[in-house]
PDB file of C-alpha atoms in Angstrom:
ATOM      1  CA  MET A   6     -14.404 -12.985  -2.047  1.00  0.00           C
ATOM      2  CA  GLN A   7     -16.735 -10.958  -2.292  1.00  0.00           C
ATOM      3  CA  ILE A   8     -20.594 -11.283  -3.074  1.00  0.00           C
ATOM      4  CA  LEU A   9     -23.610  -8.707  -4.323  1.00  0.00           C
ATOM      5  CA  ILE A  10     -27.721  -9.072  -2.796  1.00  0.00           C
ATOM      6  CA  VAL A  11     -29.683  -7.875  -4.990  1.00  0.00           C
ATOM      7  CA  GLU A  12     -32.506  -8.023  -2.581  1.00  0.00           C
ATOM      8  CA  ASP A  13     -35.686  -5.185  -2.810  1.00  0.00           C
ATOM      9  CA  ASP A  14     -37.235  -6.992   0.755  1.00  0.00           C
ATOM     10  CA  GLN A  15     -34.866  -5.869   3.785  1.00  0.00           C
ATOM     11  CA  GLU A  16     -35.406  -8.319   5.762  1.00  0.00           C
ATOM     12  CA  LEU A  17     -33.794 -11.298   3.609  1.00  0.00           C
ATOM     13  CA  GLN A  18     -31.478  -8.774   3.083  1.00  0.00           C
ATOM     14  CA  GLY A  19     -30.667  -8.404   6.132  1.00  0.00           C
ATOM     15  CA  GLN A  20     -30.322 -12.038   6.488  1.00  0.00           C
ATOM     16  CA  LEU A  21     -28.869 -12.928   4.244  1.00  0.00           C
ATOM     17  CA  ALA A  22     -26.006  -9.747   4.463  1.00  0.00           C
ATOM     18  CA  ARG A  23     -25.594 -11.262   7.919  1.00  0.00           C
ATOM     19  CA  GLN A  24     -25.064 -15.318   6.619  1.00  0.00           C
ATOM     20  CA  LEU A  25     -22.891 -14.131   4.017  1.00  0.00           C
ATOM     21  CA  SER A  26     -19.996 -12.336   6.743  1.00  0.00           C
ATOM     22  CA  ASN A  27     -20.139 -15.219   9.038  1.00  0.00           C
ATOM     23  CA  SER A  28     -19.075 -17.572   5.718  1.00  0.00           C
ATOM     24  CA  GLY A  29     -16.087 -15.133   5.870  1.00  0.00           C
ATOM     25  CA  PHE A  30     -17.526 -12.860   2.116  1.00  0.00           C
ATOM     26  CA  GLN A  31     -17.312  -9.369   1.852  1.00  0.00           C
ATOM     27  CA  VAL A  32     -21.321  -8.067   0.730  1.00  0.00           C
ATOM     28  CA  GLN A  33     -22.364  -5.336  -1.066  1.00  0.00           C
ATOM     29  CA  VAL A  34     -25.885  -5.335  -1.096  1.00  0.00           C
ATOM     30  CA  ALA A  35     -28.456  -3.113  -3.726  1.00  0.00           C
ATOM     31  CA  ASN A  36     -32.265  -2.967  -3.188  1.00  0.00           C
ATOM     32  CA  ASP A  37     -33.346  -1.840  -6.830  1.00  0.00           C
ATOM     33  CA  GLY A  38     -31.709  -3.062 -10.136  1.00  0.00           C
ATOM     34  CA  ALA A  39     -30.558  -0.155 -11.685  1.00  0.00           C
ATOM     35  CA  GLN A  40     -28.534   0.138  -8.026  1.00  0.00           C
ATOM     36  CA  GLY A  41     -27.420  -3.729  -8.362  1.00  0.00           C
ATOM     37  CA  LEU A  42     -25.591  -2.833 -11.953  1.00  0.00           C
ATOM     38  CA  TYR A  43     -23.984   0.515 -10.524  1.00  0.00           C
ATOM     39  CA  PHE A  44     -22.176  -1.800  -8.291  1.00  0.00           C
ATOM     40  CA  ALA A  45     -21.462  -4.604 -10.661  1.00  0.00           C
ATOM     41  CA  LYS A  46     -19.865  -2.597 -12.731  1.00  0.00           C
ATOM     42  CA  GLU A  47     -17.956  -0.361  -9.300  1.00  0.00           C
ATOM     43  CA  PHE A  48     -16.789  -3.174  -7.081  1.00  0.00           C
ATOM     44  CA  PRO A  49     -14.459  -6.806  -7.560  1.00  0.00           C
ATOM     45  CA  ILE A  50     -18.588  -8.699  -7.319  1.00  0.00           C
ATOM     46  CA  ASP A  51     -17.279 -12.988  -7.197  1.00  0.00           C
ATOM     47  CA  LEU A  52     -20.803 -13.811  -6.971  1.00  0.00           C
ATOM     48  CA  ALA A  53     -24.110 -12.563  -7.623  1.00  0.00           C
ATOM     49  CA  ILE A  54     -27.421 -13.131  -5.867  1.00  0.00           C
ATOM     50  CA  ILE A  55     -30.448 -11.472  -7.164  1.00  0.00           C
ATOM     51  CA  ASP A  56     -33.940 -11.768  -6.909  1.00  0.00           C
ATOM     52  CA  LEU A  57     -36.531 -11.408  -9.800  1.00  0.00           C
ATOM     53  CA  GLY A  58     -39.356  -8.707  -8.609  1.00  0.00           C
ATOM     54  CA  LEU A  59     -36.894  -6.173  -8.374  1.00  0.00           C
ATOM     55  CA  PRO A  60     -37.764  -2.772  -8.320  1.00  0.00           C
ATOM     56  CA  ARG A  61     -36.665   0.365 -10.988  1.00  0.00           C
ATOM     57  CA  MET A  62     -34.963  -2.987 -13.271  1.00  0.00           C
ATOM     58  CA  ASP A  63     -36.212  -5.996 -13.122  1.00  0.00           C
ATOM     59  CA  GLY A  64     -34.332  -9.509 -12.185  1.00  0.00           C
ATOM     60  CA  MET A  65     -34.424 -11.425 -15.875  1.00  0.00           C
ATOM     61  CA  SER A  66     -33.969  -7.230 -17.731  1.00  0.00           C
ATOM     62  CA  LEU A  67     -30.836  -6.870 -14.555  1.00  0.00           C
ATOM     63  CA  ILE A  68     -29.136 -10.641 -15.535  1.00  0.00           C
ATOM     64  CA  GLU A  69     -29.509 -10.114 -19.254  1.00  0.00           C
ATOM     65  CA  ARG A  70     -26.967  -6.003 -19.162  1.00  0.00           C
ATOM     66  CA  LEU A  71     -24.512  -7.663 -16.815  1.00  0.00           C
ATOM     67  CA  ARG A  72     -23.950 -10.608 -19.711  1.00  0.00           C
ATOM     68  CA  GLU A  73     -24.019  -7.138 -22.623  1.00  0.00           C
ATOM     69  CA  GLU A  74     -21.818  -5.754 -20.053  1.00  0.00           C
ATOM     70  CA  GLU A  75     -19.089  -8.868 -20.320  1.00  0.00           C
ATOM     71  CA  LEU A  76     -19.647  -9.468 -16.624  1.00  0.00           C
ATOM     72  CA  SER A  77     -19.380 -13.374 -16.120  1.00  0.00           C
ATOM     73  CA  PHE A  78     -18.757 -14.147 -12.232  1.00  0.00           C
ATOM     74  CA  PRO A  79     -22.166 -16.849 -10.763  1.00  0.00           C
ATOM     75  CA  ILE A  80     -25.252 -15.588 -10.929  1.00  0.00           C
ATOM     76  CA  LEU A  81     -27.676 -17.207  -8.414  1.00  0.00           C
ATOM     77  CA  ILE A  82     -31.318 -16.285  -8.669  1.00  0.00           C
ATOM     78  CA  LEU A  83     -33.713 -15.944  -5.997  1.00  0.00           C
ATOM     79  CA  THR A  84     -37.456 -16.338  -7.325  1.00  0.00           C
ATOM     80  CA  ALA A  85     -40.671 -16.873  -5.336  1.00  0.00           C
ATOM     81  CA  ARG A  86     -41.977 -18.216  -8.589  1.00  0.00           C
ATOM     82  CA  SER A  87     -41.932 -22.558  -9.401  1.00  0.00           C
ATOM     83  CA  ASN A  88     -43.032 -21.510 -12.474  1.00  0.00           C
ATOM     84  CA  TRP A  89     -40.830 -23.818 -14.775  1.00  0.00           C
ATOM     85  CA  LYS A  90     -41.021 -21.769 -17.216  1.00  0.00           C
ATOM     86  CA  THR A  91     -39.455 -18.355 -15.220  1.00  0.00           C
ATOM     87  CA  LYS A  92     -36.510 -20.496 -13.698  1.00  0.00           C
ATOM     88  CA  VAL A  93     -35.608 -21.402 -18.024  1.00  0.00           C
ATOM     89  CA  GLN A  94     -35.650 -17.416 -18.928  1.00  0.00           C
ATOM     90  CA  GLY A  95     -34.077 -17.071 -16.043  1.00  0.00           C
ATOM     91  CA  LEU A  96     -31.303 -19.870 -16.662  1.00  0.00           C
ATOM     92  CA  ASP A  97     -31.376 -18.337 -20.512  1.00  0.00           C
ATOM     93  CA  ALA A  98     -31.021 -14.629 -18.842  1.00  0.00           C
ATOM     94  CA  GLY A  99     -27.234 -15.620 -18.156  1.00  0.00           C
ATOM     95  CA  ALA A 100     -28.035 -16.814 -14.115  1.00  0.00           C
ATOM     96  CA  ASP A 101     -25.832 -19.823 -13.273  1.00  0.00           C
ATOM     97  CA  ASP A 102     -28.520 -21.397 -10.922  1.00  0.00           C
ATOM     98  CA  TYR A 103     -31.498 -20.961  -8.716  1.00  0.00           C
ATOM     99  CA  LEU A 104     -32.820 -20.977  -5.900  1.00  0.00           C
ATOM    100  CA  THR A 105     -37.358 -21.278  -4.950  1.00  0.00           C
ATOM    101  CA  LYS A 106     -37.962 -19.122  -1.773  1.00  0.00           C
ATOM    102  CA  PRO A 107     -38.312 -19.891   1.042  1.00  0.00           C
ATOM    103  CA  PHE A 108     -34.922 -22.249   1.021  1.00  0.00           C
ATOM    104  CA  GLU A 109     -32.920 -23.198   3.854  1.00  0.00           C
ATOM    105  CA  PRO A 110     -29.579 -21.487   4.878  1.00  0.00           C
ATOM    106  CA  GLU A 111     -27.403 -24.408   4.304  1.00  0.00           C
ATOM    107  CA  GLU A 112     -28.824 -24.922   0.246  1.00  0.00           C
ATOM    108  CA  LEU A 113     -28.068 -21.543   0.037  1.00  0.00           C
ATOM    109  CA  GLN A 114     -24.455 -22.016   1.288  1.00  0.00           C
ATOM    110  CA  ALA A 115     -24.286 -25.097  -0.842  1.00  0.00           C
ATOM    111  CA  ARG A 116     -25.657 -23.534  -4.062  1.00  0.00           C
ATOM    112  CA  ILE A 117     -22.653 -20.836  -3.415  1.00  0.00           C
ATOM    113  CA  ASN A 118     -20.094 -22.825  -2.392  1.00  0.00           C
ATOM    114  CA  ALA A 119     -20.695 -25.053  -6.172  1.00  0.00           C
ATOM    115  CA  LEU A 120     -20.612 -21.934  -8.272  1.00  0.00           C
ATOM    116  CA  LEU A 121     -17.588 -20.692  -6.999  1.00  0.00           C
ATOM    117  CA  ARG A 122     -15.515 -23.725  -7.240  1.00  0.00           C
ATOM    118  CA  ARG A 123     -16.959 -23.684 -10.569  1.00  0.00           C
ATOM    119  CA  SER A 124     -16.232 -20.612 -11.836  1.00  0.00           C
ATOM    120  CA  THR A 125     -12.544 -19.977 -10.158  1.00  0.00           C
ATOM    121  CA  GLY A 126     -11.974 -24.071 -11.510  1.00  0.00           C
ATOM    122  CA  VAL A 127     -11.743 -24.673  -8.275  1.00  0.00           C
ATOM    123  CA  ASN A 128     -13.008 -28.614  -7.990  1.00  0.00           C
ATOM    124  CA  ARG A 129     -11.647 -29.787  -4.158  1.00  0.00           C
ATOM    125  CA  LYS A 130     -12.867 -28.240  -0.968  1.00  0.00           C
ATOM    126  CA  ARG A 131      -8.471 -27.820   0.064  1.00  0.00           C
ATOM    127  CA  LEU A 132      -6.216 -25.575  -2.091  1.00  0.00           C
ATOM    128  CA  SER A 133      -3.087 -26.551  -1.585  1.00  0.00           C
ATOM    129  CA  ASN A 134       0.612 -24.944  -2.453  1.00  0.00           C
ATOM    130  CA  GLY A 135       4.015 -26.240  -1.052  1.00  0.00           C
ATOM    131  CA  PRO A 136       3.240 -26.573   2.807  1.00  0.00           C
ATOM    132  CA  PHE A 137       0.116 -24.060   2.277  1.00  0.00           C
ATOM    133  CA  GLN A 138      -2.678 -25.171   2.961  1.00  0.00           C
ATOM    134  CA  LEU A 139      -6.729 -23.689   2.578  1.00  0.00           C
ATOM    135  CA  ASP A 140      -9.916 -24.828   3.246  1.00  0.00           C
ATOM    136  CA  ILE A 141     -12.175 -22.743   0.635  1.00  0.00           C
ATOM    137  CA  THR A 142     -15.602 -24.183   2.837  1.00  0.00           C
ATOM    138  CA  ALA A 143     -14.248 -24.277   6.861  1.00  0.00           C
ATOM    139  CA  ASN A 144     -11.986 -20.601   6.038  1.00  0.00           C
ATOM    140  CA  ALA A 145      -9.425 -22.569   7.596  1.00  0.00           C
ATOM    141  CA  PHE A 146      -5.768 -22.523   6.779  1.00  0.00           C
ATOM    142  CA  PHE A 147      -3.128 -25.003   7.205  1.00  0.00           C
ATOM    143  CA  ILE A 148       0.822 -25.744   6.869  1.00  0.00           C
ATOM    144  CA  ASN A 149       1.320 -29.046   7.237  1.00  0.00           C
ATOM    145  CA  ASP A 150      -1.935 -30.291   7.976  1.00  0.00           C
ATOM    146  CA  ASP A 151      -1.675 -28.121  11.310  1.00  0.00           C
ATOM    147  CA  GLU A 152      -3.957 -25.398  11.384  1.00  0.00           C
ATOM    148  CA  VAL A 153      -2.456 -21.675  11.469  1.00  0.00           C
ATOM    149  CA  GLU A 154      -5.343 -18.239  13.541  1.00  0.00           C
ATOM    150  CA  LEU A 155      -5.515 -15.946  10.941  1.00  0.00           C
ATOM    151  CA  THR A 156      -7.721 -13.053  12.128  1.00  0.00           C
ATOM    152  CA  SER A 157     -10.648 -11.846   8.789  1.00  0.00           C
ATOM    153  CA  PHE A 158      -8.454  -9.794   7.030  1.00  0.00           C
ATOM    154  CA  GLU A 159      -5.207 -12.684   7.344  1.00  0.00           C
ATOM    155  CA  TYR A 160      -7.628 -15.335   5.778  1.00  0.00           C
ATOM    156  CA  ARG A 161      -9.092 -12.634   2.810  1.00  0.00           C
ATOM    157  CA  LEU A 162      -5.098 -12.151   1.936  1.00  0.00           C
ATOM    158  CA  MET A 163      -4.150 -15.573   2.180  1.00  0.00           C
ATOM    159  CA  GLU A 164      -7.286 -17.069   0.067  1.00  0.00           C
ATOM    160  CA  HIS A 165      -6.391 -14.312  -2.965  1.00  0.00           C
ATOM    161  CA  PHE A 166      -2.725 -15.768  -2.601  1.00  0.00           C
ATOM    162  CA  MET A 167      -3.164 -19.919  -3.232  1.00  0.00           C
ATOM    163  CA  LEU A 168      -6.145 -18.899  -5.448  1.00  0.00           C
ATOM    164  CA  ASN A 169      -3.738 -16.738  -7.095  1.00  0.00           C
ATOM    165  CA  PRO A 170      -0.017 -18.571  -6.873  1.00  0.00           C
ATOM    166  CA  GLY A 171       2.390 -16.945  -8.915  1.00  0.00           C
ATOM    167  CA  LYS A 172       0.081 -13.780 -10.202  1.00  0.00           C
ATOM    168  CA  VAL A 173       1.845  -9.870  -9.429  1.00  0.00           C
ATOM    169  CA  ALA A 174      -1.408  -8.963  -6.917  1.00  0.00           C
ATOM    170  CA  THR A 175      -1.210  -5.010  -6.660  1.00  0.00           C
ATOM    171  CA  LYS A 176      -1.656  -3.035  -3.708  1.00  0.00           C
ATOM    172  CA  PRO A 177      -5.219  -2.017  -4.465  1.00  0.00           C
ATOM    173  CA  LEU A 178      -6.549  -5.090  -6.097  1.00  0.00           C
ATOM    174  CA  LEU A 179      -5.394  -6.615  -2.191  1.00  0.00           C
ATOM    175  CA  LEU A 180      -7.351  -2.870  -0.372  1.00  0.00           C
ATOM    176  CA  GLU A 181     -10.335  -4.395  -2.438  1.00  0.00           C
ATOM    177  CA  ARG A 182     -10.301  -8.295  -1.342  1.00  0.00           C
ATOM    178  CA  LEU A 183      -9.948  -6.298   2.288  1.00  0.00           C
ATOM    179  CA  TYR A 184     -12.147  -3.949   2.524  1.00  0.00           C
ATOM    180  CA  ASP A 185     -16.017  -2.674   0.753  1.00  0.00           C
ATOM    181  CA  ASP A 186     -15.796   0.597   1.508  1.00  0.00           C
ATOM    182  CA  PRO A 187     -13.130   2.980  -0.421  1.00  0.00           C
ATOM    183  CA  VAL A 188     -10.341   3.215   1.252  1.00  0.00           C
ATOM    184  CA  ASP A 189      -8.021   6.011   1.317  1.00  0.00           C
ATOM    185  CA  GLU A 190      -3.683   6.790   1.137  1.00  0.00           C
ATOM    186  CA  ASN A 191      -3.762   5.414   5.091  1.00  0.00           C
ATOM    187  CA  THR A 192      -5.400   2.737   5.048  1.00  0.00           C
ATOM    188  CA  SER A 193      -1.931   0.864   2.486  1.00  0.00           C
ATOM    189  CA  ASN A 194       0.357   1.038   5.978  1.00  0.00           C
ATOM    190  CA  VAL A 195      -2.529  -1.223   7.226  1.00  0.00           C
ATOM    191  CA  LEU A 196      -2.332  -4.116   4.274  1.00  0.00           C
ATOM    192  CA  GLU A 197       1.542  -3.802   4.815  1.00  0.00           C
ATOM    193  CA  VAL A 198       1.375  -4.893   8.681  1.00  0.00           C
ATOM    194  CA  ILE A 199      -1.165  -7.641   7.866  1.00  0.00           C
ATOM    195  CA  ILE A 200       1.134  -8.821   5.084  1.00  0.00           C
ATOM    196  CA  ALA A 201       4.808  -8.663   7.200  1.00  0.00           C
ATOM    197  CA  ARG A 202       2.218 -10.938   9.918  1.00  0.00           C
ATOM    198  CA  LEU A 203       1.190 -13.370   7.367  1.00  0.00           C
ATOM    199  CA  ARG A 204       4.791 -13.772   6.506  1.00  0.00           C
ATOM    200  CA  LYS A 205       5.683 -14.236  10.239  1.00  0.00           C
ATOM    201  CA  LYS A 206       3.531 -16.493  10.991  1.00  0.00           C
ATOM    202  CA  LEU A 207       3.789 -18.125   7.083  1.00  0.00           C
ATOM    203  CA  ASP A 208       7.347 -18.503   7.713  1.00  0.00           C
ATOM    204  CA  PRO A 209       8.901 -18.427  11.097  1.00  0.00           C
ATOM    205  CA  ALA A 210      11.832 -19.376   9.959  1.00  0.00           C
ATOM    206  CA  GLY A 211      12.943 -16.821   7.790  1.00  0.00           C
ATOM    207  CA  GLU A 212      13.176 -19.958   4.815  1.00  0.00           C
ATOM    208  CA  LEU A 213      10.238 -20.136   2.740  1.00  0.00           C
ATOM    209  CA  LYS A 214       9.847 -16.483   1.885  1.00  0.00           C
ATOM    210  CA  PRO A 215       6.208 -17.369   0.705  1.00  0.00           C
ATOM    211  CA  ILE A 216       5.093 -13.891  -0.130  1.00  0.00           C
ATOM    212  CA  GLU A 217       7.530 -11.903  -2.526  1.00  0.00           C
ATOM    213  CA  THR A 218       7.517  -7.567  -2.869  1.00  0.00           C
ATOM    214  CA  LEU A 219       7.958  -6.300  -6.365  1.00  0.00           C
ATOM    215  CA  ARG A 220       8.827  -3.232  -6.118  1.00  0.00           C
ATOM    216  CA  GLY A 221       5.966  -0.461  -7.847  1.00  0.00           C
ATOM    217  CA  ARG A 222       4.357  -3.681  -8.815  1.00  0.00           C
ATOM    218  CA  GLY A 223       3.276  -5.236  -5.333  1.00  0.00           C
ATOM    219  CA  TYR A 224       3.135  -8.624  -3.898  1.00  0.00           C
ATOM    220  CA  ARG A 225       3.545 -11.705  -5.676  1.00  0.00           C
ATOM    221  CA  PHE A 226       2.489 -15.447  -3.083  1.00  0.00           C
ATOM    222  CA  LYS A 227       5.445 -17.883  -4.561  1.00  0.00           C
ATOM    223  CA  GLN A 228       4.387 -20.992  -6.787  1.00  0.00           C
ATOM    224  CA  MET A 229       5.507 -24.000  -4.900  1.00  0.00           C
ATOM    225  CA  ALA A 230       6.516 -27.684  -5.602  1.00  0.00           C
ATOM    226  CA  ASP A 231       3.444 -29.830  -3.863  1.00  0.00           C
TER     227      ASP A 231
END
């Protein structure tokens, strides 16, 4: 999943980016409101963390613009202002939650997890599809309750597949889940290699064939009975 951080304090921005990257998220960082709006429109953002005191376009205006653009991902406000009126204004503008500075990393992580579960319709920590389970808070993958070690790229693909069973995933969409930056034509070969590795880990006997290749369309992770 991809998180956008819009924060002009470089030290705090770096701390947030490191924390979220270490938690398995892809991270985009913007230094001001205008840049944040551009990134939100150009990248497949799953959640945005927005400071209110931003240059070029303040956080409140940015939130309003995002909602005017019909971008519906969750928004978490970061604010040094403890005034309840400011918090209400942010929520009325379209934000989903707020966090007052200073805050603990654990509280930030908990609020992000709650917002993502709410936005994806996931109200439990572990997703299940047949023999496969994904713990979205521990970033862990299981087959019949036995943990299977995945690389960072493999986990990102499995997270998308487990959240979207039975749905077609195009190659460009999956590549966006893997990389923060634009990719060249050779990168699709990397995707095929990762898919091949996942197939071996998920179905070593070749009986279930959980990941289907749809010629000219992409891939689909089968919807299975639990």
